[in-house]
Amino acid sequence: MADLEIIGVAQSNYVWAVRIAATEKGVPYKFTPMRPNTPEVGAIHPFNKIPVMRHGDFELFESKAICTYIDRAFDGPPLMPAETKAYAQAEQWISSVNTTVDITCVRHYIVSYAFPGTPDGSPDRAKIDRALPVMEKQLAVLDRAVARTGYLVGNQATLADFNLFPIAFYLQRFPESKVMMQEHKNLTGFVERMFARPSVQATVPPPPKKA
Ligand SMILES: N[C@@H](CCC(=O)N[C@@H](CS)C(=O)NCC(=O)O)C(=O)O
C-alpha cells in the first residue's frame, strides 16, 4: 500500500494535530506542503481547507476524520480511549475545541495578528479586542479541564490532547494570550508536557516565512 500523504501548511494547528496523531500512531507519512485555496487542495477538500490526506487512491478531508482514519487503518497505539464514556468525552473535547476554542483563539485572535487583512498589515485591533474576553472564559474552562490529570480525558494523552495542543502552544506566542496562558498554570503545564513528547518534537513547524 502506498504511503500515507498529509497535505497542508505545517504551521496550521489542524495540520500539526494530524501530523502528531500519525507520529503517535507510528505511521510513516509523506508531508506535502500546500496552501489552502489551491487547485491541489480543492481537488480533495470541497471547501478548499487544510489538512487533506491521500492514502493510495483514498482521499479524505477534515482533521478529525483524517485522525480517525489513521487510528483505525493502521496498527499502533490507540489514539482514542477504549472505554465508551472516555471515548465520548474525547469526542466531546475535540468537537468543542474545534467549534468554539479554535474559532475564538485562532480564527478571531491569532489570525488577526498573523493575517490581519488590514490596509497597512497591522494587527486587527478591533477583532483582537472583541476576542479577548471570550478567550479569558475559554482558557479558564480548558485550565480546569486539564487540572486533575494533566490531560483532557483520563490519565494519558489522547487525540483530544493532540487536537488542543497546537492551539494552546500558539497562544503562548501572542501578547495578550501569552499573559492569559501564564495565569493558567494547568494549561501551561499541559503545553510543556505535550511539547516534550517525541511526536511533537518530530513535527514542530518551522517559523512562518515572511511574506
Ligand atoms: N474543520 C476543519 C478546519 C480546517 C481549517 O479551517 N483549516 C484552515 C487552516 S488551519 C484553512 O484551511 N483555512 C483556509 C480557509 O479557510 O480559507 C478541519 O478540522 O480540518
Short mmCIF file of N, CA and C in Angstrom, two decimals, residues 38-112:
data_model
loop_
_atom_site.label_atom_id
_atom_site.label_comp_id
_atom_site.label_asym_id
_atom_site.label_seq_id
_atom_site.Cartn_x
_atom_site.Cartn_y
_atom_site.Cartn_z
N THR A 38 -6.02 26.23 -3.05
CA THR A 38 -5.23 25.92 -4.24
C THR A 38 -5.95 24.80 -4.98
N PRO A 39 -5.68 24.66 -6.27
CA PRO A 39 -6.34 23.59 -7.02
C PRO A 39 -6.03 22.21 -6.43
N GLU A 40 -4.81 22.03 -5.92
CA GLU A 40 -4.42 20.72 -5.37
C GLU A 40 -5.27 20.36 -4.14
N VAL A 41 -5.43 21.34 -3.24
CA VAL A 41 -6.23 21.08 -2.03
C VAL A 41 -7.71 21.00 -2.41
N GLY A 42 -8.13 21.90 -3.29
CA GLY A 42 -9.54 21.92 -3.71
C GLY A 42 -9.97 20.64 -4.41
N ALA A 43 -9.01 19.92 -4.97
CA ALA A 43 -9.34 18.65 -5.63
C ALA A 43 -9.76 17.60 -4.60
N ILE A 44 -9.37 17.81 -3.35
CA ILE A 44 -9.73 16.84 -2.29
C ILE A 44 -10.78 17.43 -1.35
N HIS A 45 -10.59 18.70 -0.97
CA HIS A 45 -11.50 19.33 0.01
C HIS A 45 -12.49 20.24 -0.71
N PRO A 46 -13.77 19.97 -0.59
CA PRO A 46 -14.76 20.78 -1.34
C PRO A 46 -14.78 22.25 -0.92
N PHE A 47 -14.30 22.54 0.32
CA PHE A 47 -14.24 23.94 0.77
C PHE A 47 -12.80 24.45 0.77
N ASN A 48 -11.91 23.65 0.18
CA ASN A 48 -10.52 24.07 -0.06
C ASN A 48 -9.75 24.44 1.20
N LYS A 49 -9.92 23.64 2.24
CA LYS A 49 -9.20 23.89 3.51
C LYS A 49 -8.17 22.78 3.73
N ILE A 50 -7.25 23.05 4.64
CA ILE A 50 -6.24 22.07 5.01
C ILE A 50 -6.48 21.65 6.47
N PRO A 51 -6.09 20.42 6.84
CA PRO A 51 -5.37 19.42 6.07
C PRO A 51 -6.29 18.60 5.16
N VAL A 52 -5.63 17.98 4.16
CA VAL A 52 -6.25 16.89 3.42
C VAL A 52 -5.27 15.72 3.41
N MET A 53 -5.77 14.57 3.04
CA MET A 53 -4.95 13.35 3.13
C MET A 53 -5.18 12.47 1.92
N ARG A 54 -4.13 11.72 1.55
CA ARG A 54 -4.25 10.72 0.49
C ARG A 54 -3.57 9.44 0.98
N HIS A 55 -4.22 8.31 0.74
CA HIS A 55 -3.60 7.02 1.08
C HIS A 55 -3.95 6.08 -0.06
N GLY A 56 -2.98 5.84 -0.97
CA GLY A 56 -3.31 5.12 -2.20
C GLY A 56 -4.32 5.95 -2.99
N ASP A 57 -5.44 5.34 -3.36
CA ASP A 57 -6.45 6.11 -4.10
C ASP A 57 -7.55 6.64 -3.18
N PHE A 58 -7.31 6.54 -1.86
CA PHE A 58 -8.31 7.04 -0.90
C PHE A 58 -7.93 8.45 -0.45
N GLU A 59 -8.88 9.38 -0.60
CA GLU A 59 -8.63 10.77 -0.22
C GLU A 59 -9.64 11.19 0.86
N LEU A 60 -9.19 12.10 1.73
CA LEU A 60 -10.04 12.48 2.86
C LEU A 60 -9.75 13.93 3.25
N PHE A 61 -10.78 14.62 3.73
CA PHE A 61 -10.58 15.96 4.30
C PHE A 61 -11.20 16.01 5.70
N GLU A 62 -10.89 17.05 6.45
CA GLU A 62 -11.28 17.29 7.85
C GLU A 62 -10.33 16.56 8.79
N SER A 63 -9.69 17.36 9.67
CA SER A 63 -8.64 16.82 10.54
C SER A 63 -9.13 15.66 11.41
N LYS A 64 -10.32 15.77 11.96
CA LYS A 64 -10.80 14.70 12.85
C LYS A 64 -11.02 13.42 12.06
N ALA A 65 -11.60 13.54 10.86
CA ALA A 65 -11.83 12.36 10.03
C ALA A 65 -10.49 11.72 9.65
N ILE A 66 -9.51 12.56 9.35
CA ILE A 66 -8.18 12.04 8.98
C ILE A 66 -7.55 11.31 10.17
N CYS A 67 -7.66 11.90 11.35
CA CYS A 67 -7.09 11.26 12.55
C CYS A 67 -7.81 9.94 12.84
N THR A 68 -9.11 9.91 12.66
CA THR A 68 -9.86 8.68 12.88
C THR A 68 -9.42 7.60 11.89
N TYR A 69 -9.23 7.99 10.63
CA TYR A 69 -8.76 7.03 9.63
C TYR A 69 -7.39 6.48 10.04
N ILE A 70 -6.49 7.36 10.42
CA ILE A 70 -5.15 6.93 10.83
C ILE A 70 -5.25 5.96 12.00
N ASP A 71 -6.11 6.27 12.94
CA ASP A 71 -6.25 5.44 14.14
C ASP A 71 -6.78 4.05 13.80
N ARG A 72 -7.70 3.98 12.82
CA ARG A 72 -8.37 2.70 12.53
C ARG A 72 -7.72 1.91 11.42
N ALA A 73 -7.00 2.58 10.52
CA ALA A 73 -6.46 1.89 9.34
C ALA A 73 -5.10 1.25 9.62
N PHE A 74 -4.46 1.69 10.68
CA PHE A 74 -3.08 1.24 10.92
C PHE A 74 -2.95 0.59 12.29
N ASP A 75 -1.97 -0.31 12.40
CA ASP A 75 -1.61 -0.84 13.71
C ASP A 75 -0.91 0.26 14.49
N GLY A 76 -0.87 0.07 15.79
CA GLY A 76 -0.16 1.06 16.62
C GLY A 76 -0.99 1.38 17.83
N PRO A 77 -0.45 2.18 18.74
CA PRO A 77 -1.19 2.50 19.96
C PRO A 77 -2.48 3.27 19.64
N PRO A 78 -3.59 2.92 20.30
CA PRO A 78 -4.84 3.62 20.02
C PRO A 78 -4.75 5.10 20.38
N LEU A 79 -5.34 5.93 19.54
CA LEU A 79 -5.30 7.38 19.81
C LEU A 79 -6.51 7.82 20.64
N MET A 80 -7.52 6.96 20.68
CA MET A 80 -8.73 7.28 21.44
C MET A 80 -8.89 6.25 22.55
N PRO A 81 -9.54 6.64 23.67
CA PRO A 81 -9.74 5.68 24.76
C PRO A 81 -10.63 4.53 24.31
N ALA A 82 -10.44 3.35 24.89
CA ALA A 82 -11.25 2.18 24.53
C ALA A 82 -12.62 2.24 25.22
N GLU A 83 -12.64 2.71 26.43
CA GLU A 83 -13.86 2.69 27.24
C GLU A 83 -14.87 3.71 26.67
N THR A 84 -16.12 3.33 26.62
CA THR A 84 -17.13 4.11 25.89
C THR A 84 -17.28 5.55 26.40
N LYS A 85 -17.37 5.71 27.72
CA LYS A 85 -17.60 7.06 28.24
C LYS A 85 -16.37 7.95 27.99
N ALA A 86 -15.20 7.37 28.19
CA ALA A 86 -13.98 8.15 27.95
C ALA A 86 -13.85 8.48 26.45
N TYR A 87 -14.25 7.52 25.60
CA TYR A 87 -14.24 7.77 24.15
C TYR A 87 -15.13 8.96 23.82
N ALA A 88 -16.32 8.93 24.39
CA ALA A 88 -17.28 10.02 24.12
C ALA A 88 -16.75 11.35 24.65
N GLN A 89 -16.07 11.29 25.79
CA GLN A 89 -15.51 12.54 26.34
C GLN A 89 -14.40 13.10 25.44
N ALA A 90 -13.60 12.21 24.86
CA ALA A 90 -12.57 12.68 23.93
C ALA A 90 -13.24 13.33 22.71
N GLU A 91 -14.29 12.69 22.19
CA GLU A 91 -15.05 13.27 21.07
C GLU A 91 -15.61 14.64 21.46
N GLN A 92 -16.12 14.70 22.69
CA GLN A 92 -16.71 15.94 23.20
C GLN A 92 -15.69 17.09 23.16
N TRP A 93 -14.47 16.81 23.62
CA TRP A 93 -13.46 17.87 23.67
C TRP A 93 -12.97 18.25 22.27
N ILE A 94 -12.85 17.27 21.39
CA ILE A 94 -12.41 17.58 20.02
C ILE A 94 -13.45 18.48 19.34
N SER A 95 -14.70 18.08 19.48
CA SER A 95 -15.78 18.85 18.87
C SER A 95 -15.84 20.26 19.44
N SER A 96 -15.77 20.33 20.74
CA SER A 96 -15.90 21.61 21.41
C SER A 96 -14.72 22.55 21.11
N VAL A 97 -13.52 21.99 21.12
CA VAL A 97 -12.34 22.82 20.79
C VAL A 97 -12.44 23.30 19.34
N ASN A 98 -12.86 22.41 18.44
CA ASN A 98 -12.88 22.79 17.02
C ASN A 98 -13.98 23.78 16.66
N THR A 99 -15.08 23.72 17.40
CA THR A 99 -16.20 24.60 17.04
C THR A 99 -16.25 25.86 17.90
N THR A 100 -15.49 25.90 18.99
CA THR A 100 -15.57 27.05 19.91
C THR A 100 -14.20 27.68 20.14
N VAL A 101 -13.26 26.90 20.66
CA VAL A 101 -11.94 27.45 21.02
C VAL A 101 -11.17 27.87 19.76
N ASP A 102 -11.17 27.02 18.76
CA ASP A 102 -10.45 27.35 17.52
C ASP A 102 -11.01 28.63 16.90
N ILE A 103 -12.32 28.78 16.93
CA ILE A 103 -12.93 29.96 16.30
C ILE A 103 -12.44 31.24 16.99
N THR A 104 -12.52 31.26 18.32
CA THR A 104 -12.12 32.48 19.05
C THR A 104 -10.60 32.65 19.04
N CYS A 105 -9.91 31.60 19.47
CA CYS A 105 -8.48 31.75 19.73
C CYS A 105 -7.65 31.80 18.45
N VAL A 106 -8.03 31.01 17.45
CA VAL A 106 -7.24 31.00 16.20
C VAL A 106 -7.85 31.95 15.17
N ARG A 107 -9.10 31.66 14.78
CA ARG A 107 -9.69 32.43 13.64
C ARG A 107 -9.85 33.91 14.00
N HIS A 108 -10.33 34.22 15.23
CA HIS A 108 -10.56 35.63 15.58
C HIS A 108 -9.30 36.30 16.13
N TYR A 109 -8.56 35.61 17.01
CA TYR A 109 -7.45 36.27 17.70
C TYR A 109 -6.13 36.12 16.94
N ILE A 110 -5.64 34.90 16.81
CA ILE A 110 -4.30 34.70 16.21
C ILE A 110 -4.28 35.19 14.76
N VAL A 111 -5.31 34.87 14.01
CA VAL A 111 -5.35 35.30 12.60
C VAL A 111 -5.35 36.83 12.50
N SER A 112 -5.90 37.50 13.50
CA SER A 112 -5.91 38.97 13.47
C SER A 112 -4.52 39.57 13.65
#
